[in-house]
Short mmCIF file of C-alpha atoms in Angstrom, two decimals:
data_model
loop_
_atom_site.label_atom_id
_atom_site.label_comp_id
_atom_site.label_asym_id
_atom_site.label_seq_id
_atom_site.Cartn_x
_atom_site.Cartn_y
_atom_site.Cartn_z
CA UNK W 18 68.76 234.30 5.63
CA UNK W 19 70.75 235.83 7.96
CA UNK W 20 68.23 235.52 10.77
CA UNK W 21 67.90 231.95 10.18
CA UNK W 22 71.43 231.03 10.19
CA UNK W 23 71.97 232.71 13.29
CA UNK W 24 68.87 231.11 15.26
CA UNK W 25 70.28 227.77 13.98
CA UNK W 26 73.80 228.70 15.43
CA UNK W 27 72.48 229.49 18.64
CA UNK W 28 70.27 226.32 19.12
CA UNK W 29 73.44 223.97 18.11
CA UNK W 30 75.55 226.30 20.39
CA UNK W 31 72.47 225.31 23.33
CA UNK W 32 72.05 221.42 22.11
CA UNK W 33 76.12 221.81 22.71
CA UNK W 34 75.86 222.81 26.19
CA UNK W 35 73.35 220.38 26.89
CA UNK W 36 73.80 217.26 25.62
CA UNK W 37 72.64 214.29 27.07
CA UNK W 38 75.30 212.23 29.16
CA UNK W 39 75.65 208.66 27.82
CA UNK W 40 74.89 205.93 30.44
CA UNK W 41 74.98 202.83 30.57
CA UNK W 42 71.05 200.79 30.78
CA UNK W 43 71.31 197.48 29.44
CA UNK W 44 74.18 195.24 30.46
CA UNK W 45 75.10 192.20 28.84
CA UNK W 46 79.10 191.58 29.34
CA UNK W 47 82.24 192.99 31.05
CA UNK W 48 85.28 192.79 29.91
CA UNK W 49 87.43 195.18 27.26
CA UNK W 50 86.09 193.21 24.25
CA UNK W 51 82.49 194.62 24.91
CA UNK W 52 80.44 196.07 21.93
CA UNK W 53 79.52 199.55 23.00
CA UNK W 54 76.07 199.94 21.08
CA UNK W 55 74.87 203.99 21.29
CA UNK W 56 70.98 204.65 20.82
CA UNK W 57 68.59 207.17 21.85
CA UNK W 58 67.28 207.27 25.47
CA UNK W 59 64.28 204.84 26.03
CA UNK W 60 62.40 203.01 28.34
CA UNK W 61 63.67 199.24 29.03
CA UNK W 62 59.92 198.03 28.73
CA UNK W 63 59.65 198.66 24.72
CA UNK W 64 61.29 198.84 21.14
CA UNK W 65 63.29 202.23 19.70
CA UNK W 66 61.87 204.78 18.41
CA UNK W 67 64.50 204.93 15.12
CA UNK W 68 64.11 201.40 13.16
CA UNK W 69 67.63 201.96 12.58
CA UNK W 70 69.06 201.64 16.67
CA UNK W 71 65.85 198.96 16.98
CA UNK W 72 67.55 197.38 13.49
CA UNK W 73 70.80 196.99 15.40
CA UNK W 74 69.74 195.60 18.57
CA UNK W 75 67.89 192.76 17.01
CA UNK W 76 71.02 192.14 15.41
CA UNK W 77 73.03 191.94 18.29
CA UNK W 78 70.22 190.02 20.01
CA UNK W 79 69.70 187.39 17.15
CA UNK W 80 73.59 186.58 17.19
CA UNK W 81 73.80 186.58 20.84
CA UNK W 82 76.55 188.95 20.29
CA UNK W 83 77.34 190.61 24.18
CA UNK W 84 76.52 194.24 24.15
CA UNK W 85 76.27 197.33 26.56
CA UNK W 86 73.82 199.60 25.59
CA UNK W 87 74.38 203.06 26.01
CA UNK W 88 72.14 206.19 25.70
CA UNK W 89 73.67 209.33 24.25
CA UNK W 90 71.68 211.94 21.36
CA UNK W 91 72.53 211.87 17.43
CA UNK W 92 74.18 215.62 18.06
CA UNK W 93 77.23 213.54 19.76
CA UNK W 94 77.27 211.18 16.90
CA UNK W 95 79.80 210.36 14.92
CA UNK W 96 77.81 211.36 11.35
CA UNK W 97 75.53 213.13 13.46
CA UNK W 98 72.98 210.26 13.40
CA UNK W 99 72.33 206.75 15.42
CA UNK W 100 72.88 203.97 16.15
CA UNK W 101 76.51 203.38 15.82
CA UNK W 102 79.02 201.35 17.81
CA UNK W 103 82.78 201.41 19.33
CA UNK W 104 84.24 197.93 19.93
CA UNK W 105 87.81 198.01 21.13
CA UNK W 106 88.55 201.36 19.81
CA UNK W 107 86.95 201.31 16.45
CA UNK W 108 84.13 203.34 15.97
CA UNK W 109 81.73 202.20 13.45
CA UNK W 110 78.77 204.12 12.49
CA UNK W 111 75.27 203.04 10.74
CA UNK W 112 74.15 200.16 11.69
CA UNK W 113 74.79 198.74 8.25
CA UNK W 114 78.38 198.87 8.53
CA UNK W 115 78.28 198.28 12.28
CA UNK W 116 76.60 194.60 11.15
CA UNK W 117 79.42 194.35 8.35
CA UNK W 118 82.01 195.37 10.95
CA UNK W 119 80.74 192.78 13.67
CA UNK W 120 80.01 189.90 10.91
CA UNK W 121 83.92 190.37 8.96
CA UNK W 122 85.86 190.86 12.09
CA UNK W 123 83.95 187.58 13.61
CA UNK W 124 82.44 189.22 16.52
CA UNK W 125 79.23 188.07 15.49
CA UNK W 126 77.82 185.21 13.19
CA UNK W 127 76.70 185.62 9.95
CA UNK W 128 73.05 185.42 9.80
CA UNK W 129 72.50 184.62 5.99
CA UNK W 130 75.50 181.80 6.33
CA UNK W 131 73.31 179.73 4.60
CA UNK W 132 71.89 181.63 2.14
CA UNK W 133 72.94 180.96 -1.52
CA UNK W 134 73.42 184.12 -4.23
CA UNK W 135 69.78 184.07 -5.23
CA UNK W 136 68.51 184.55 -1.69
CA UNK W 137 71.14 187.03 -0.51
CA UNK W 138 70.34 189.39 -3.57
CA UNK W 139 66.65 189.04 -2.63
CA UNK W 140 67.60 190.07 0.60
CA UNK W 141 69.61 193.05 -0.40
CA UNK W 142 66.72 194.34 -2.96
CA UNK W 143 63.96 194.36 0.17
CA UNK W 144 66.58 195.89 2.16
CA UNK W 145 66.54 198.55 0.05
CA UNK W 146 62.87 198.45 -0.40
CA UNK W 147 61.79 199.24 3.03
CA UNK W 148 64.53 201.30 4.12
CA UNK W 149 64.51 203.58 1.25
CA UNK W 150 60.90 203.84 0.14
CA UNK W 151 58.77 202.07 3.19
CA UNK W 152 60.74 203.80 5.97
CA UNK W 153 60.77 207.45 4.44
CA UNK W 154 56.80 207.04 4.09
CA UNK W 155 56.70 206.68 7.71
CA UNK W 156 59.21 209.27 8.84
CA UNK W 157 56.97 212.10 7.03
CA UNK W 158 53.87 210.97 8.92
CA UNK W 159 56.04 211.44 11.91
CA UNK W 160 57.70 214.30 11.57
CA UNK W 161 55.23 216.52 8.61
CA UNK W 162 52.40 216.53 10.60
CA UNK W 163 51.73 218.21 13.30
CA UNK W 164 50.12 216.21 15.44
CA UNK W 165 52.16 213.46 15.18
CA UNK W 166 55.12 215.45 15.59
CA UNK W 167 53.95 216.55 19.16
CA UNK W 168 53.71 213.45 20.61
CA UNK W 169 56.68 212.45 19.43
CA UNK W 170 58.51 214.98 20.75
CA UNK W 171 57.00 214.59 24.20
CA UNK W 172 57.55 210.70 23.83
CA UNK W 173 61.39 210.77 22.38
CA UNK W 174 62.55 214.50 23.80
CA UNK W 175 61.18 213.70 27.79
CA UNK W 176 64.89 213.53 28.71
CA UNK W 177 66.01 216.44 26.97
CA UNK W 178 66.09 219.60 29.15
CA UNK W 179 63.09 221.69 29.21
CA UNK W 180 64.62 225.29 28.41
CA UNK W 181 65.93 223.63 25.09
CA UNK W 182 63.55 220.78 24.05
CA UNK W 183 61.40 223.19 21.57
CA UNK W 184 64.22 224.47 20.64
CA UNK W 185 66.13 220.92 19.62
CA UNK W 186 62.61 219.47 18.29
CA UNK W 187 62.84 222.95 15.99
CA UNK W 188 66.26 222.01 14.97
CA UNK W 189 65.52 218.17 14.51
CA UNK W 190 62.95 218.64 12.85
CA UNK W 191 63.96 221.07 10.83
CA UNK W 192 66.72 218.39 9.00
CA UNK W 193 64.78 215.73 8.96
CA UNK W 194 61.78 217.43 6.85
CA UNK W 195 64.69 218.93 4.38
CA UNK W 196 65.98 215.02 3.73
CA UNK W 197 62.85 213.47 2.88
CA UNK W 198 62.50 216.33 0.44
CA UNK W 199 65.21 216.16 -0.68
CA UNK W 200 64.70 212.21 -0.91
CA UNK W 201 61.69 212.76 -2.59
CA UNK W 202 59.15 211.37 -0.49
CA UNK W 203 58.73 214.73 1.07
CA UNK W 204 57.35 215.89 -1.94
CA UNK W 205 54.32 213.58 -2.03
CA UNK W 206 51.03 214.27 -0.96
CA UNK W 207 49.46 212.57 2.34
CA UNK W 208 47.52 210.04 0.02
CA UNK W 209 50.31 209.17 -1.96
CA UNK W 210 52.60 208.45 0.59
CA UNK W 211 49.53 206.41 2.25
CA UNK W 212 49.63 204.72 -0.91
CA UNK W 213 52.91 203.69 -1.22
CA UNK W 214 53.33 202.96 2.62
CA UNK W 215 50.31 200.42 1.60
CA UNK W 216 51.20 198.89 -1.22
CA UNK W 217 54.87 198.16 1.05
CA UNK W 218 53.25 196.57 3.53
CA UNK W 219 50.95 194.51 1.56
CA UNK W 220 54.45 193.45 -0.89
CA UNK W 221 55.56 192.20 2.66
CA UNK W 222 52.98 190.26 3.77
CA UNK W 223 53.05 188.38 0.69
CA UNK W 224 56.36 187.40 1.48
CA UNK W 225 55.88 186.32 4.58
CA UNK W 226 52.11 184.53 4.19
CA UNK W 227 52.68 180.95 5.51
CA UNK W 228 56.44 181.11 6.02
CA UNK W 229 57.91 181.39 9.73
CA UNK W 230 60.63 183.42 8.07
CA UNK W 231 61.33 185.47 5.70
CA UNK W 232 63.62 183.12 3.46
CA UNK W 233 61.29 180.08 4.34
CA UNK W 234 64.04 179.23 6.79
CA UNK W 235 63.80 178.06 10.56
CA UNK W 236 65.85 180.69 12.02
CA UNK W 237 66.55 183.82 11.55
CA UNK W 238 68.26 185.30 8.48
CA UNK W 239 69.75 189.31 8.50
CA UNK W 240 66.13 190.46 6.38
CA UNK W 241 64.12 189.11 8.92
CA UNK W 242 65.71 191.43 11.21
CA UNK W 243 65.61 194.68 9.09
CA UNK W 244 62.12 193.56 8.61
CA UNK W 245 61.14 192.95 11.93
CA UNK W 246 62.86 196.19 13.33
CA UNK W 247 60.72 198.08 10.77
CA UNK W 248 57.61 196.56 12.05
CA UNK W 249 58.21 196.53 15.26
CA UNK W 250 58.01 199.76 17.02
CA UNK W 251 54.54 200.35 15.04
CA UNK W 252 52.59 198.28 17.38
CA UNK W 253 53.05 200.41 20.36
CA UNK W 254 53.63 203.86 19.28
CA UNK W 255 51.24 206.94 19.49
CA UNK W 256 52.47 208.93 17.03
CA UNK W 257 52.43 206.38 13.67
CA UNK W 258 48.51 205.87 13.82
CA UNK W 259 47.84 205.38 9.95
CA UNK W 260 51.16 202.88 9.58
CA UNK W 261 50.50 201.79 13.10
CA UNK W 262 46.92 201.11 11.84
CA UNK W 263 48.08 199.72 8.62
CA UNK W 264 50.42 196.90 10.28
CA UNK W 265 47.95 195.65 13.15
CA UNK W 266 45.06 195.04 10.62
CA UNK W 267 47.17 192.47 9.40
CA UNK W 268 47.68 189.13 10.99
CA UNK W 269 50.47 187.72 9.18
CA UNK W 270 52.52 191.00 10.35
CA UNK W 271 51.38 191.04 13.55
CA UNK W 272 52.07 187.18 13.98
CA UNK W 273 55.36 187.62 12.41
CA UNK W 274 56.17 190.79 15.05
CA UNK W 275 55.06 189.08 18.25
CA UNK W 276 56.79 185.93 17.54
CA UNK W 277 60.28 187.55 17.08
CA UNK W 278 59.49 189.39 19.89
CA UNK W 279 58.73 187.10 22.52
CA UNK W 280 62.27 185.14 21.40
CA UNK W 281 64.51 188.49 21.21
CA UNK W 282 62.81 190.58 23.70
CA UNK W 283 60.39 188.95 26.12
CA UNK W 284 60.78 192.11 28.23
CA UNK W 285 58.42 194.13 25.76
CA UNK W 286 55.22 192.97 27.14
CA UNK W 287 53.20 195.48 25.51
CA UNK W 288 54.07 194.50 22.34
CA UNK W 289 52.21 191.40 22.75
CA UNK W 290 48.99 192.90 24.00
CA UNK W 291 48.85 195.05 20.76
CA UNK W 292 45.39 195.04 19.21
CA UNK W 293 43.99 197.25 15.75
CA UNK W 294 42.57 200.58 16.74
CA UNK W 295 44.04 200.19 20.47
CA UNK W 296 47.35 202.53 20.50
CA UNK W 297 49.61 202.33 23.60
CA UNK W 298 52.16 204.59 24.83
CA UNK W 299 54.85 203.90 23.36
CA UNK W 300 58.35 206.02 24.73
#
């Protein structure tokens, strides 16, 4: 309607005026050949809230590729969405084709190096798996309900400007609920997305039972760190308490998460003291 298109004008035309300065918090390298790696605001101590910017650091951690990391909002994106990188220049968003960029131009190493065809399809099927069904389960229990929407907002929004945070959460919010219907998991009741969150996580475990990685490797390939990234953030956050929930009552996950954690980032201490029905602040 007509009353709808012009609130949304006006809240862009306010996110516009206020948008949050990028700045520089994690320092890795100088020098011109720096990746420039542009995620949400969050605290030093624990993992993104978006998989996605949380998928990409891993990344850059695993290949001990140097990185700054800077903190801007998806409004100033190039896409309109994070993470995304520049790296001499080039601008490269999604951090799938950030990963391709960094991995073809040799800026990075190639993770699955060592994986034949076989493995490297598996790979690309789970990928798809949990960022297409797994992930869209869990971004409607964040952003559909209520209740978990408020605390997200309060945890992820805290550096936005008061006067337009309701506003921007409106706005935010607003896209993100239209996706996942249009997606299709938006569609689905609360118990069937529980189900299908479930029957995810338990398709993962059984991957991973007995194996330190994903592959059956002893390092790292690039699933483990979609997988980890997608498991990761779930062990500290308030507002994911069924997935949250889901992942700590099971010890092969929660193994798998604390392990990659204390080798990528020993600075998240609070990932390590996660426990089943104990949920820490998160952002």
């Amino acid at each position: 309607t007509t009353t709808q298109a012009t609130t949304q004008t006006q809240t862009i035309s306010l996110i516009n005026q206020h948008r949050l300065p990028t700045s520089s918090s994690f320092r890795m390298t100088e020098g011109n050949s720096r990746v420039e790696f542009y995620g949400f605001p969050k605290s030093e101590d624990v993992p993104f809230v978006s998989a996605f910017c949380h998928k990409l650091e891993t990344f850059l951690r695993a290949t001990s590729t140097p990185y700054d990391r800077r903190s801007t909002m998806s409004n100033s994106a190039p896409k309109g969405k994070l993470p995304y990188i520049v790296h001499n220049g080039n601008v490269v968003p999604d951090s799938h084709f950030a990963i391709r960029y960094l991995v073809d131009n040799g800026i990075s190493s190639d993770l699955d190096s060592n994986l034949n065809d076989t493995q490297r399809a598996d790979s690309r099927a789970w990928q798809s798996y949990i960022e297409e069904k797994l992930y869209p389960c869990l971004v409607k229990q964040r952003w559909g309900d209520d209740q978990n929407f408020a605390v997200l907002t309060e945890d992820m929004m805290s550096s936005v400007p008061w006067m337009i945070r309701p506003l921007l959460a409106w706005w935010v919010r607003r896209g993100v609920i239209n996706t996942i219907w249009a997606q299709g998991i938006g569609r689905h009741s609360e118990s069937e997305v529980n189900s299908l969150m479930e029957n995810a996580l338990n398709d993962v475990v059984t991957k991973l039972e007995g194996k330190k990685y994903f592959h059956g490797t002893e390092e790292m390939t690039e699933i483990d760190v979609i997988l980890y990234s997608f498991l990761g953030s779930s062990l500290i956050s308030r507002f994911d308490p069924q997935y949250n929930e889901s992942v700590l009552s099971k010890p092969v996950l929660v193994e798998y998460v604390k392990r990659i954690t204390q080798k990528l980032f020993p600075e998240y201490k609070s990932v390590g003291k996660a426990k089943s029905s104990k949920i820490t602040k998160g952002l």
